[in-house]
Each structure stands twice: as structure tokens, then as C-alpha cells.
Amino acid sequence: MAPEMTTLKGKPFDRASLESLMRRRMFYTPSFDIYGGVSGLYDYGPPGSALTNNIIDVWRKHFVLRENMLEVDCTMLTPHDVLKTSGHVDKFADWMCKDPNTGEIFRADHLVEAVLEARLKGDKEARGEKVEVEEEDPKKKKKKVKNITIVKLDDAAVQEYQEVLNKIDNYNGEELGLLMKKYDIRNPANNNELTPPVAFNLMFQTAIGPSSNLPGYLRPETAQGQFLNFAKLLDFNQQQMPFASASIGKSFRNEISPRQGLLRVREFLMAEIEHFVDPEGGKKHPHFDEVKDVELELLNREVQLEGKAEVETTTIGKAVETGLVDNETLGYFLARIQLFLLKIGIDPKKIRFRQHMANEMAHYAADCWDAELLTSYGWIECVGCADRSAYDLSVHMKKTGAPLVVREPRKEPLRIEEWQCELDKKKFGPKFKKDGKTVEAAIEALSQDLREKLSLDMEKEGKIVIDVAGVGDGKVEVPKELITIEKRTRVENVREYTPNVIEPSFGIGRIFYALCEHSYWTREQDEARGVLSFPPTVAPTKVLIVPLSSHTDFKPFVRKLSNSLQDIGVSSRVDDSGASIGKRYSRNDELGTPLGITIDFQSVKDNTFTLRDRDSTEQVRASLDDICSAISSLVTGREKWADISARLPKFEGQEVD
């Protein structure tokens, strides 16, 4: 089970208070709310939209700009054939079970997880330990275990449940069905038995065009558009390898039973990178030395398979050196992912990287690590970083014949001795007629060992017999007058290879929500009103402008300050309501506004203003130019508040209720 969640200041975390704040201040709201809403769909309000855009802005600078990535924006509608080739039509599924009496649907792994966690909570209560029980929101329609039975379990059962929970992502449908039988897991609402788990494809299906002749899907990821454009991107990059493409956009997954608010939704924003690398030479990265000393908390698959959850704290350099992380490029991106998360304000004590186990590995992945963030819902995957090998480019190339490969001149010509088959086309065509292309393709596909064997058959028998599916009885005889098989030397001046792909994939909505939890706290003197301590770089609004009163003398200064902040690209809001200064600041602390400027009568006299820091509530006083310079430094991350308060005169007083 996940450790207990705490606020930014280390106090017990109250999710209901944060979610109430986020809805009340319109960070997000259920879509179609006045019609009763649709589970798994949410709209973002002004502060939520601004926070999302600011996270994306930092992401672009940290990855796209820093790494000279090629950003593309591909369509969300995807033809069936593309996703059939990529494997999503057959394999992009979760396990679903059903209550045959009520028709209620459950996601099998989530149900097993919820029931076992509820039993462990009941055991804790039976042992006299305090257990937090969530208040239920009837609008959320979550399928969770409502009534926790207080029953003390055997120590062995507790350990067994915890081991199952630690391995929950590694079970397939059959294994989940066996767990449901073993632990008698039923519908928590009515104790009905459930059907065995079956696979449910998560893609939204549609038809493209009025005739519905072209079936398609809403994309489940942004990656496929990047793979299909690989040859054009390589050309745009002047055939230089390695390189990376990037894409930011909406993706869609028809979740079986959306729960956990913004963490499991049916439409979500993704930011994905496809880093194309030469597989020869160990997938080295030219900038790996810059991150090799970054320390990560790693939870490897062997530990998970033992039913444990202990992490190993190690530098990424050591993890790659020992083979725990497969290669430098994968390791480079794991370190860069952590640096990005820290930059936007994620709590460093609430980040870990978990390696995928065999059964949960995506069908394309050679190795995969998830950046997981601790939330009140437990450890949640927010970024996946997969080595997709050459899977995607290979399958699309095989399906379409498009040359999704890299061709580069060799430094020295490569001499290759090989068995070559040469056909007499003038005789071959008339002999096999309509089957000619099929037979020719079968000959081209012959391995070197088989060609050598067939050359001996040719000498001995004067003919060869090969397997060709769909022609005659599947065996085709080719006489020696139609084909020559001999060993020749071929000189290769150009190397051709299919790149491998390292893919960091970011769920922006999940990062958004985790950041809100990690930034939330309450002041001891005002626990009813929360504070969201977003870093100035990502805060929805950077500055609150607060005139002391509605006095007409203050109005020109409000306009002047707003214009000056706009000129340096800083967002601001004005609060000139009749509430006290303290209340006005307090309600904007809820929005995460990091800085406040007060206009008072001294401002009218000498053109100076106070600048307030949200977290410490400290204030300094300075001229407009100095205030704007300080704000610019804070918003761009060049300075912290401690630097500003050290060089500008402190100001006492003013913030009173």
C-alpha cells in the first residue's frame, strides 16, 4: 500500500478540501455538468487552462528547445489500417468483468486492488490503527468499496495481499480471474458474483466520411503520426541522426470505469517525444555526461516480482553502468524527466521510477520505466519512458513498403560474400504466369543457409523445390534453366538500418493534478482556506495588483502597473473589491498567485510599491522598475524570493484583515 499523503508542509492531506477548492475556483469542472455529466470527461476553467499552458511552455523549453526537437501536430483521426498495423486494434485493451444481474461493469485489476485495499484498511482498524475514510461525492459515481468491514487478518494474509497489490500490474486476464476466485471478490455493492475478465479494446471507433467505408479511431496516443512522418522528418533534418520529434495534443481512451478524478479520464492531453537512435553501438547519448550524477529512486521489476516495493536510490550513471537501465539514451531521458518534474514544482520526495514487469510491458517495448508521483490515490504513473526498439517503423514499412530507414555512406566499403539467386526473367514469367510474383518473392525471402543447400540440390538434381504458400500444393519446382544460385561478393558503400526509438510520454492532466496535490497546504491561522504554492514559472496568474481602496488616485497606477507587466510578458489580475487587503491576498493564494503588488498612498507620493511573496507573506518596497525587474527574475526562474528580499528594502505591516 502507498505511504500516507501529506501536504507541502508535512501535515495530513485532506483530498476533499483540495478538490473542493479546485472546483470552486474553477481549475476544472465535470463536462456537461448541467446535464448530469459524463464520467471521465472534464473541462478546465481559466486557472486550470493557464496552469496547463504554463506546464506545456516549460516542457517545450526543457525538451523541444533544449534538444532541438522537431515538433509536429498530427491529426487525431486515424484510419483502421494504421492502428491495426501498429498492434493497437488487437492488443490495446484492459480486462473487464461484469455483474450479470445488474449489468454493472468493472475494470478487473482496479476491482481486485480496491477490495484488497479495503480489507487491509479493515485489518488496520481491527488492530486499533486510525484509518482515514474518504467522504463520498455522489456525482463521481465511483465504483469503490463503500463499506469497510473491520476484520483482523492473519499476518500471512496481510503480507499476501500486499504482495498481490505490489504486483497488480503484472497480472493478465486469466490470472486476475484466478485472484477473484481465490479471494472471493464480488460486486462490492450487492455481493453478486462477476463474470470472468475479458479483454475490452480502449479505442473510440468511428467512421471517416459520409459513406462509412473508411473505419477509423480517435488516436490513443500521438506517436503513430510521428512514426508515419519519419522519412520526411529525417529529410527535414538533412539526414542527420540521431534526432527527436515531439508532439503535444489530445488522445482518447474509452476507459472501462473512470475513477480518481483527473487521473483516469477518457480524453486527455499528451506530450510525447520520439527519439530516433542508431541501434549499433549501444544507444549512446552525446549529452549523457551532463546527467550521469542525477540521483533517481528506482523500483526494478525483480523487486516487484518478489511482492516488495523498496526503491534503490542511485545515480543514473551507475544504473546504466550496471545494466539496471538498459542504455544511455533511456537513462538520459529518465534523468531529464525528473529534472523537468522538479522544475515545475513536483515534490522531490514524491517521485519514483518503476520498471515495467513482463506482463504489463506494452507490445512494442524492449524496456520501459514509469515516472510515478505519489498522490492521495497512491503512486500514479504520470510519465512513461519506453524503448520501443524498431517495432513501429518496421511494421509500418512492412505493411506499406515505404522506406522508413536511414541510409548513410560507409566510411569504408563493406565486402559481403553471399549466395545470390538470379532469375532468367524471359523464361521465368511465361513459366509461372500469374504466380510469377509470388514465386519470385518466396525466392527473394530464402535465407543464406537455405540458398547454399539449394545450390547443392541444383547441381545434383538439376532443379530446386521451394515452399510457396498459395501456389499449387505449396511446393514449387524451379528448373536450373530458370535460376542461377551462386556465391558472389557484393560491395556495400551505403549502410541501411531501421532506427530504434526511445519514447518519453507525458500525461499532462495527471502531472497537473499531482502538482496541485504537491503544492497544497493551509496556514495554521487560516486552515479553512488553502494555499497552492506553484512556482512562479507555472502559476496560472503571476501577480495580483491590489489598490488599497477604490480611491480615484489609485486608478492611474493600476493601469500603469498592468501595462508594465504586460510589456514584460507577465500575467496579472486586479482585485479592487471592498474586502480587506488580507482577504484579497488570501483568496488569490488559493489560485496559486505567487506575487502581489499593493498600491497605497505612499505609491501616489513617491511612485514606490510593495511586492508580497505568497508563501512567506514577506513584503519588500521599491520603485516600479525594480519591482518589475524582480518579478521578471522570479517568473523566469533566475532568482528566488530569498534573493529578492535580500536586495530590496523590507516592508512591514499593511496585510490586515
XYZ file of C-alpha atoms in Angstrom:
657
model
C 0.000 0.000 0.000
C 1.130 3.562 -0.734
C 2.530 5.698 2.084
C 0.222 8.295 3.640
C -0.065 11.508 1.631
C 0.898 14.808 3.287
C 0.571 18.460 2.317
C 3.512 20.562 1.163
C 4.176 21.424 4.821
C 4.012 17.802 6.009
C 0.529 17.889 7.565
C -2.140 15.195 6.928
C -3.605 15.642 3.464
C -7.333 16.313 3.014
C -8.247 15.500 -0.601
C -11.843 16.680 -0.198
C -10.633 20.183 0.738
C -8.322 20.420 -2.277
C -10.910 19.102 -4.728
C -13.499 21.493 -3.297
C -11.051 24.368 -3.814
C -10.223 23.296 -7.379
C -13.886 23.054 -8.366
C -14.935 26.201 -6.524
C -12.140 28.229 -8.136
C -12.803 26.502 -11.490
C -9.471 24.815 -12.052
C -11.659 22.088 -13.548
C -15.305 21.091 -13.696
C -17.209 17.995 -14.896
C -18.122 18.332 -18.572
C -21.835 18.686 -19.378
C -22.446 19.239 -15.666
C -25.952 20.745 -16.050
C -26.959 17.592 -17.949
C -25.634 15.364 -15.171
C -22.117 14.996 -16.559
C -20.310 12.088 -18.240
C -17.764 10.159 -16.177
C -14.170 10.582 -17.307
C -14.735 13.919 -19.109
C -13.726 17.291 -17.612
C -13.468 20.934 -18.688
C -10.649 23.186 -17.475
C -11.550 26.677 -16.276
C -9.371 29.825 -16.514
C -6.787 28.910 -13.809
C -6.695 25.253 -14.968
C -6.172 26.249 -18.611
C -3.450 28.720 -17.660
C -1.657 26.181 -15.417
C -1.794 23.562 -18.193
C -0.444 26.015 -20.778
C 2.383 27.053 -18.445
C 3.359 23.418 -17.788
C 3.436 22.862 -21.559
C 5.515 26.031 -22.024
C 8.138 24.770 -19.541
C 8.012 21.325 -21.219
C 8.686 22.854 -24.647
C 11.647 24.855 -23.354
C 13.059 21.941 -21.325
C 12.792 19.352 -24.104
C 11.928 20.712 -27.564
C 14.100 23.839 -27.408
C 16.967 22.317 -25.401
C 17.218 19.190 -27.565
C 16.458 20.861 -30.941
C 13.472 18.541 -31.404
C 11.226 18.689 -34.463
C 7.694 19.440 -33.275
C 4.752 18.179 -35.335
C 0.985 18.405 -34.936
C -0.751 15.347 -36.381
C -4.430 14.564 -36.837
C -6.423 12.854 -34.083
C -8.498 10.804 -36.560
C -6.598 7.664 -37.522
C -7.586 5.066 -40.164
C -8.162 1.494 -39.003
C -5.269 0.090 -41.065
C -2.686 2.260 -39.259
C -3.734 1.082 -35.787
C -4.192 -2.495 -36.994
C -0.586 -2.462 -38.219
C 0.714 -0.871 -35.001
C -0.987 -3.580 -32.919
C -3.481 -1.348 -31.128
C -6.586 -2.931 -32.677
C -5.579 -6.356 -31.344
C -3.740 -5.502 -28.140
C -4.778 -2.095 -26.761
C -7.129 -3.448 -24.106
C -7.873 -3.687 -20.393
C -9.570 -6.547 -18.548
C -13.280 -6.095 -17.839
C -15.729 -8.088 -15.725
C -19.489 -7.707 -15.397
C -22.279 -8.224 -12.890
C -24.717 -10.329 -14.986
C -27.670 -9.354 -12.749
C -27.279 -5.560 -12.854
C -25.132 -5.081 -15.968
C -22.570 -3.108 -13.917
C -19.069 -3.096 -15.449
C -15.766 -3.202 -13.540
C -12.139 -2.972 -14.583
C -10.823 -6.229 -13.130
C -7.419 -5.097 -11.832
C -8.907 -1.981 -10.229
C -11.624 -4.056 -8.540
C -9.110 -6.552 -7.106
C -6.980 -3.622 -5.940
C -9.925 -1.787 -4.314
C -11.248 -4.868 -2.488
C -7.847 -5.949 -1.142
C -7.017 -2.384 -0.050
C -10.386 -2.169 1.739
C -9.668 -5.439 3.547
C -6.233 -4.156 4.607
C -7.861 -0.956 5.920
C -10.359 -3.104 7.870
C -7.438 -5.059 9.316
C -5.726 -1.813 10.381
C -8.866 -0.639 12.162
C -9.226 -4.039 13.867
C -5.647 -3.627 15.125
C -6.506 -0.190 16.551
C -4.796 1.903 13.863
C -6.528 5.063 12.614
C -7.754 4.875 9.012
C -8.893 7.923 7.001
C -12.243 7.273 5.290
C -12.973 9.393 2.215
C -16.184 11.362 2.031
C -18.188 10.200 -0.932
C -19.296 12.616 -3.650
C -22.497 11.243 -5.224
C -21.671 12.997 -8.514
C -18.493 10.975 -9.037
C -20.251 7.611 -9.363
C -17.047 5.798 -8.405
C -17.105 2.025 -8.207
C -15.287 1.713 -4.928
C -15.677 -0.355 -1.793
C -18.005 1.784 0.310
C -18.314 -0.313 3.468
C -15.051 -1.356 5.063
C -15.551 -4.418 7.244
C -13.433 -4.310 10.382
C -11.864 -7.773 10.444
C -8.403 -8.681 11.696
C -6.487 -10.725 9.115
C -3.733 -13.250 9.714
C -0.259 -11.734 9.337
C 0.338 -14.124 6.427
C -2.831 -12.895 4.680
C -1.776 -9.253 5.156
C 1.598 -9.991 3.583
C -0.049 -11.942 0.745
C -2.479 -9.089 -0.025
C 0.364 -6.565 -0.029
C 2.405 -8.740 -2.397
C -0.570 -9.022 -4.793
C -1.055 -5.231 -4.701
C 2.638 -4.647 -5.434
C 2.344 -6.925 -8.497
C -1.157 -5.858 -9.609
C 0.076 -4.505 -12.975
C 1.706 -7.835 -13.849
C -1.447 -9.996 -13.951
C -3.164 -10.964 -17.203
C -6.901 -11.634 -17.547
C -6.737 -15.301 -16.594
C -4.594 -14.544 -13.533
C -6.961 -11.751 -12.429
C -9.848 -14.233 -12.741
C -7.983 -16.694 -10.509
C -7.348 -13.952 -7.932
C -11.057 -13.069 -7.940
C -11.925 -16.720 -7.244
C -9.195 -17.217 -4.639
C -10.146 -14.128 -2.629
C -13.905 -14.340 -3.377
C -14.029 -10.884 -4.961
C -17.574 -9.866 -5.901
C -19.570 -6.738 -6.699
C -18.956 -4.598 -3.570
C -22.424 -3.016 -3.855
C -24.526 -6.195 -3.721
C -22.147 -9.164 -3.278
C -23.131 -10.599 -6.688
C -20.686 -12.900 -8.444
C -18.990 -11.433 -11.522
C -18.174 -12.854 -14.941
C -14.533 -13.839 -15.643
C -12.396 -10.968 -17.016
C -12.495 -10.383 -20.787
C -10.421 -8.008 -22.924
C -12.036 -4.655 -23.812
C -10.390 -2.511 -26.513
C -9.969 1.040 -25.242
C -10.105 2.899 -28.557
C -13.065 5.038 -29.628
C -14.189 3.747 -33.044
C -15.666 5.987 -35.715
C -16.112 6.186 -39.497
C -14.359 8.692 -41.733
C -16.548 10.213 -44.479
C -20.298 10.046 -45.155
C -20.263 6.561 -46.694
C -18.709 4.977 -43.558
C -16.486 2.895 -45.859
C -13.300 4.025 -44.092
C -13.336 2.842 -40.459
C -11.138 4.746 -38.054
C -10.445 5.591 -34.432
C -9.712 8.600 -32.273
C -5.993 8.189 -31.627
C -4.975 6.536 -28.333
C -1.537 8.242 -28.491
C 0.231 10.896 -30.582
C 3.104 8.575 -31.516
C 1.825 6.999 -34.747
C 1.705 10.305 -36.641
C 5.364 10.851 -35.767
C 6.370 7.383 -36.999
C 4.485 7.727 -40.280
C 6.252 11.046 -40.952
C 9.698 9.662 -40.092
C 11.152 9.744 -43.640
C 10.028 13.368 -44.134
C 11.379 14.401 -40.738
C 14.710 12.717 -41.477
C 14.858 14.609 -44.765
C 13.951 17.873 -42.978
C 16.809 17.160 -40.574
C 19.192 16.807 -43.560
C 19.528 13.042 -42.978
C 21.301 13.655 -39.658
C 20.948 11.052 -36.887
C 20.108 10.859 -34.044
C 17.186 13.260 -33.811
C 13.881 13.564 -31.979
C 10.380 14.597 -32.920
C 7.789 15.854 -30.433
C 4.039 16.266 -30.397
C 1.520 17.779 -27.985
C -2.159 17.021 -28.393
C -5.321 15.268 -27.244
C -5.608 11.477 -27.132
C -8.591 9.299 -26.296
C -9.117 6.067 -24.355
C -12.541 4.606 -23.645
C -11.829 3.746 -20.009
C -13.944 0.921 -18.590
C -14.746 2.648 -15.294
C -13.132 6.089 -14.987
C -12.276 6.992 -11.410
C -9.799 9.073 -9.433
C -10.960 12.395 -10.910
C -8.443 13.849 -13.356
C -6.151 10.817 -13.073
C -8.228 8.440 -15.206
C -10.147 10.177 -17.980
C -11.362 9.416 -21.493
C -9.897 12.473 -23.218
C -6.531 13.830 -22.160
C -3.578 15.950 -23.213
C -0.319 14.160 -24.019
C 3.172 15.415 -24.765
C 5.252 12.729 -26.481
C 8.820 12.526 -27.746
C 10.156 10.002 -30.254
C 13.962 9.973 -30.107
C 15.305 8.053 -33.124
C 18.674 6.437 -32.449
C 21.108 4.164 -34.238
C 20.889 0.725 -32.541
C 24.524 -0.002 -33.400
C 26.930 0.993 -30.645
C 24.743 0.579 -27.560
C 22.326 3.525 -27.979
C 24.759 6.074 -26.564
C 23.679 9.684 -25.919
C 26.078 12.582 -26.591
C 24.923 14.532 -23.501
C 24.714 11.650 -21.037
C 27.681 13.017 -19.049
C 25.597 16.105 -18.198
C 23.074 13.999 -16.240
C 25.069 10.950 -15.085
C 25.202 12.223 -11.463
C 21.445 12.840 -11.180
C 20.054 10.602 -8.420
C 16.832 8.692 -9.051
C 14.721 6.372 -6.912
C 14.351 3.174 -8.959
C 11.933 0.300 -8.344
C 13.082 -2.549 -10.566
C 10.988 -5.456 -11.820
C 12.803 -8.124 -9.770
C 11.857 -6.377 -6.508
C 8.225 -6.086 -7.663
C 8.056 -9.762 -8.635
C 9.033 -10.585 -5.043
C 5.939 -8.622 -3.969
C 8.017 -5.781 -2.498
C 8.160 -2.041 -3.185
C 11.598 -0.975 -1.889
C 13.307 1.566 -4.132
C 17.030 1.854 -4.771
C 18.462 5.370 -4.748
C 21.254 5.575 -7.286
C 22.750 7.867 -9.887
C 21.579 7.292 -13.428
C 25.236 6.818 -14.434
C 25.561 3.844 -12.108
C 22.146 2.443 -13.131
C 23.197 2.387 -16.799
C 26.665 1.053 -15.981
C 25.227 -1.920 -14.057
C 22.574 -2.635 -16.709
C 19.644 -1.818 -14.411
C 18.648 0.786 -17.021
C 19.218 -0.634 -20.478
C 21.130 2.130 -22.278
C 22.414 5.705 -22.093
C 19.632 7.269 -24.162
C 16.922 5.712 -21.994
C 18.846 6.771 -18.884
C 19.379 10.303 -20.228
C 15.647 10.822 -20.651
C 14.828 9.368 -17.210
C 17.119 11.977 -15.651
C 15.744 14.785 -17.837
C 12.178 13.760 -16.929
C 12.999 14.097 -13.222
C 14.645 17.494 -13.762
C 11.520 18.689 -15.613
C 9.188 17.493 -12.861
C 11.273 19.265 -10.217
C 11.347 22.435 -12.316
C 7.538 22.705 -12.393
C 7.243 22.155 -8.637
C 6.760 18.405 -8.080
C 7.863 17.347 -4.581
C 11.234 15.524 -4.894
C 10.226 13.161 -2.042
C 7.176 12.021 -4.040
C 8.862 10.844 -7.285
C 10.000 7.327 -8.140
C 10.736 5.421 -11.355
C 9.147 1.970 -11.646
C 10.260 -0.580 -14.232
C 7.519 -2.405 -16.128
C 7.123 -6.100 -15.430
C 6.853 -8.601 -18.278
C 3.048 -8.928 -18.458
C 2.372 -5.187 -18.327
C 5.031 -4.288 -20.920
C 3.480 -2.675 -23.983
C 3.517 -4.929 -27.036
C 6.227 -2.809 -28.684
C 8.546 -2.162 -25.737
C 12.008 -3.635 -25.129
C 12.261 -1.875 -21.742
C 10.077 0.688 -20.002
C 10.183 2.819 -16.850
C 7.344 4.932 -15.457
C 7.869 8.152 -13.547
C 5.324 7.702 -10.764
C 4.171 10.519 -8.477
C 2.759 9.942 -5.006
C -0.778 11.310 -4.623
C -3.643 10.731 -2.213
C -4.689 7.941 -4.631
C -1.295 6.224 -4.241
C 1.588 6.049 -6.713
C 0.310 7.192 -10.123
C 2.086 6.790 -13.478
C 2.498 10.273 -14.973
C 5.318 9.738 -17.493
C 6.215 6.555 -19.357
C 9.670 6.193 -20.884
C 9.861 3.211 -23.240
C 12.492 1.718 -25.514
C 10.157 0.838 -28.412
C 13.090 -0.774 -30.312
C 12.477 -0.686 -34.110
C 8.949 -2.069 -33.806
C 6.810 0.778 -35.149
C 8.920 1.776 -38.150
C 9.412 -1.889 -39.071
C 5.719 -2.838 -39.064
C 4.626 0.255 -40.997
C 7.422 -0.274 -43.537
C 6.466 -3.922 -43.986
C 2.784 -3.014 -44.456
C 3.233 -0.104 -46.879
C 6.625 -0.643 -48.497
C 7.610 2.931 -47.541
C 11.385 3.206 -46.886
C 11.309 4.158 -43.189
C 15.060 3.647 -42.903
C 18.275 5.619 -42.602
C 20.839 5.404 -45.389
C 24.318 6.711 -44.685
C 27.628 6.415 -46.571
C 30.061 3.945 -45.056
C 33.493 5.240 -44.094
C 34.975 2.140 -45.728
C 33.210 -0.090 -48.292
C 31.890 -3.326 -46.819
C 32.593 -6.504 -48.812
C 29.926 -9.169 -48.290
C 30.131 -12.741 -49.557
C 26.643 -14.152 -50.066
C 24.615 -16.667 -52.030
C 22.686 -14.828 -54.723
C 19.711 -16.037 -56.745
C 19.434 -14.705 -60.296
C 16.298 -15.382 -62.374
C 16.022 -15.607 -66.143
C 13.056 -13.245 -66.360
C 12.318 -14.029 -70.056
C 11.681 -17.690 -69.223
C 10.511 -17.278 -65.617
C 7.414 -15.165 -66.454
C 5.911 -17.460 -69.116
C 6.589 -20.498 -66.911
C 4.733 -19.287 -63.772
C 2.394 -16.704 -65.349
C 0.059 -15.167 -62.682
C 2.018 -16.844 -59.854
C 5.317 -15.347 -61.010
C 5.477 -12.507 -58.448
C 4.535 -14.825 -55.564
C 7.226 -17.363 -56.506
C 9.807 -14.617 -57.043
C 9.034 -13.126 -53.580
C 9.474 -16.571 -51.995
C 12.886 -16.945 -53.687
C 13.956 -13.464 -52.520
C 12.996 -14.412 -48.940
C 15.214 -17.517 -48.872
C 17.845 -17.456 -46.115
C 21.558 -17.747 -46.881
C 21.726 -21.265 -45.363
C 18.830 -22.445 -47.493
C 20.293 -20.892 -50.643
C 23.538 -22.780 -50.040
C 21.646 -26.058 -49.614
C 19.543 -25.392 -52.752
C 22.700 -24.742 -54.808
C 23.808 -28.304 -53.974
C 20.346 -29.631 -54.896
C 20.614 -27.781 -58.222
C 23.957 -29.421 -59.028
C 22.659 -32.849 -58.081
C 19.037 -32.760 -59.328
C 19.093 -30.003 -61.947
C 16.239 -28.282 -60.142
C 15.167 -26.919 -56.762
C 11.903 -27.310 -54.819
C 10.781 -24.464 -52.559
C 7.771 -23.783 -50.314
C 5.378 -21.190 -51.751
C 2.113 -20.785 -49.855
C -0.948 -20.393 -52.083
C 0.635 -21.803 -55.246
C -0.408 -25.346 -56.204
C 0.103 -27.730 -53.310
C 2.525 -25.306 -51.637
C 5.628 -26.859 -53.236
C 7.075 -25.254 -56.396
C 9.711 -26.816 -58.646
C 12.131 -24.418 -60.381
C 14.398 -25.975 -63.080
C 18.044 -24.861 -63.424
C 17.418 -23.106 -66.753
C 15.270 -20.516 -64.925
C 17.566 -19.766 -61.974
C 21.245 -19.440 -61.065
C 22.378 -19.810 -57.431
C 25.994 -18.982 -56.743
C 28.245 -17.359 -54.148
C 29.283 -13.811 -55.067
C 30.975 -10.859 -53.413
C 28.889 -7.721 -53.018
C 30.413 -4.335 -52.136
C 28.209 -2.149 -49.945
C 29.037 1.576 -49.863
C 25.856 2.634 -48.073
C 24.660 1.365 -44.708
C 20.895 0.993 -44.347
C 19.220 0.494 -40.969
C 15.910 0.946 -39.163
C 16.340 3.266 -36.170
C 15.291 2.303 -32.657
C 13.047 4.670 -30.728
C 13.188 5.891 -27.132
C 9.816 7.395 -26.211
C 9.124 9.611 -23.184
C 5.328 10.050 -22.982
C 3.813 12.617 -20.587
C 0.235 12.618 -19.295
C -0.197 16.362 -18.765
C -3.517 16.052 -16.883
C -2.017 13.638 -14.361
C 1.037 15.852 -13.865
C -1.342 18.830 -13.452
C -3.302 17.079 -10.692
C -0.223 15.689 -8.895
C 1.313 19.186 -8.942
C -1.824 20.594 -7.299
C -1.644 17.972 -4.532
C 2.100 18.519 -4.047
C 1.626 22.327 -3.877
C -1.332 22.356 -1.466
C -1.198 23.408 2.196
C -3.050 25.527 4.749
C -1.806 28.255 7.070
C -2.074 27.443 10.787
C -4.064 30.625 11.428
C -6.441 30.030 8.484
C -6.918 26.304 7.877
C -10.271 26.853 6.154
C -8.556 28.492 3.190
C -5.891 26.594 1.244
C -2.715 27.766 -0.461
C -1.348 26.430 -3.745
C 2.393 27.100 -3.825
C 3.008 26.809 -7.554
C 6.438 28.009 -8.693
C 6.149 31.420 -10.414
C 7.168 29.796 -13.726
C 3.940 27.751 -13.936
C 1.487 29.666 -11.709
C -1.744 30.464 -13.624
C -1.521 34.177 -12.789
C 1.816 35.600 -11.695
C 0.826 38.864 -9.985
C -2.173 40.234 -8.093
C -2.498 44.035 -8.211
C -4.219 45.340 -5.075
C -5.125 49.020 -4.708
C -5.552 49.867 -1.015
C -9.067 51.168 -1.692
C -11.270 52.372 -4.539
C -9.809 55.894 -4.230
C -9.590 57.597 -7.637
C -5.906 58.479 -7.080
C -5.029 54.767 -7.369
C -6.636 54.124 -10.790
C -3.799 55.524 -12.979
C -1.304 53.398 -11.054
C -3.363 50.245 -11.588
C -3.300 50.865 -15.352
C 0.420 51.717 -15.285
C 1.317 48.542 -13.376
C -0.848 46.348 -15.637
C 0.773 47.802 -18.762
C 4.303 47.431 -17.361
C 3.682 43.760 -16.509
C 2.148 43.100 -19.934
C 5.245 44.640 -21.536
C 7.460 42.031 -19.833
C 5.022 39.200 -20.663
C 3.737 38.649 -17.118
C 0.081 37.844 -16.418
C -1.724 39.813 -13.709
C -5.169 40.314 -12.157
C -6.607 43.316 -10.357
C -8.635 42.922 -7.166
C -10.150 46.291 -6.247
C -13.082 44.845 -4.285
C -14.091 46.247 -0.902
C -12.602 43.295 1.031
C -9.599 43.813 3.281
C -6.085 43.501 1.843
C -5.573 40.262 3.799
C -8.729 38.653 2.426
C -7.918 39.682 -1.115
C -4.467 38.129 -0.870
C -5.836 35.036 0.853
C -8.360 34.201 -1.869
C -5.664 34.593 -4.512
C -3.349 32.311 -2.530
C -5.984 29.676 -3.343
C -5.351 30.321 -7.040
C -1.609 29.916 -6.536
C -0.781 33.556 -7.421
C 2.824 33.848 -6.159
C 3.233 37.640 -6.053
C 1.158 40.667 -5.081
C 1.648 44.390 -5.601
C -0.099 46.827 -3.284
C -0.815 50.404 -4.346
C -1.155 52.731 -1.341
C -0.976 56.471 -0.670
C 2.822 56.337 -0.497
C 2.746 54.999 -4.081
C 0.948 58.212 -5.101
C 3.624 60.303 -3.375
C 6.874 58.602 -4.462
C 5.943 56.002 -7.144
C 7.038 53.029 -4.962
C 5.043 49.844 -4.377
C 5.097 46.839 -2.076
C 5.762 43.368 -3.512
C 4.389 40.418 -1.480
C 5.555 36.798 -1.547
C 2.694 34.292 -1.288
C 4.443 31.579 0.747
C 6.264 33.648 3.375
C 3.891 36.688 3.204
C 7.034 38.825 3.379
C 6.944 42.184 1.586
C 9.538 44.495 0.068
C 9.121 48.060 -1.196
C 10.776 49.531 -4.293
C 10.285 51.557 -7.456
C 8.208 50.320 -10.385
C 11.341 49.424 -12.398
C 12.873 47.477 -9.513
C 9.586 45.676 -8.814
C 9.182 44.701 -12.489
C 12.800 43.541 -12.680
C 12.315 41.383 -9.556
C 9.081 39.884 -10.927
C 10.738 39.076 -14.259
C 13.606 37.307 -12.455
C 11.207 35.276 -10.307
C 8.916 34.293 -13.181
C 11.784 33.138 -15.402
C 13.414 31.224 -12.528
C 16.609 33.289 -12.489
C 16.073 34.249 -8.836
C 14.140 33.031 -5.796
C 12.310 35.153 -3.224
C 15.273 34.938 -0.814
C 17.398 36.734 -3.434
C 14.799 39.490 -3.853
C 14.231 40.049 -0.118
C 17.993 40.244 0.409
C 18.473 43.126 -2.050
C 15.243 45.158 -1.797
C 14.123 47.017 1.368
C 11.755 45.029 3.572
C 8.291 46.426 4.302
C 6.347 45.643 7.495
C 2.594 45.923 8.023
C -0.328 46.513 5.676
C -1.632 42.940 5.328
C -4.509 43.002 7.799
C -7.995 41.554 7.884
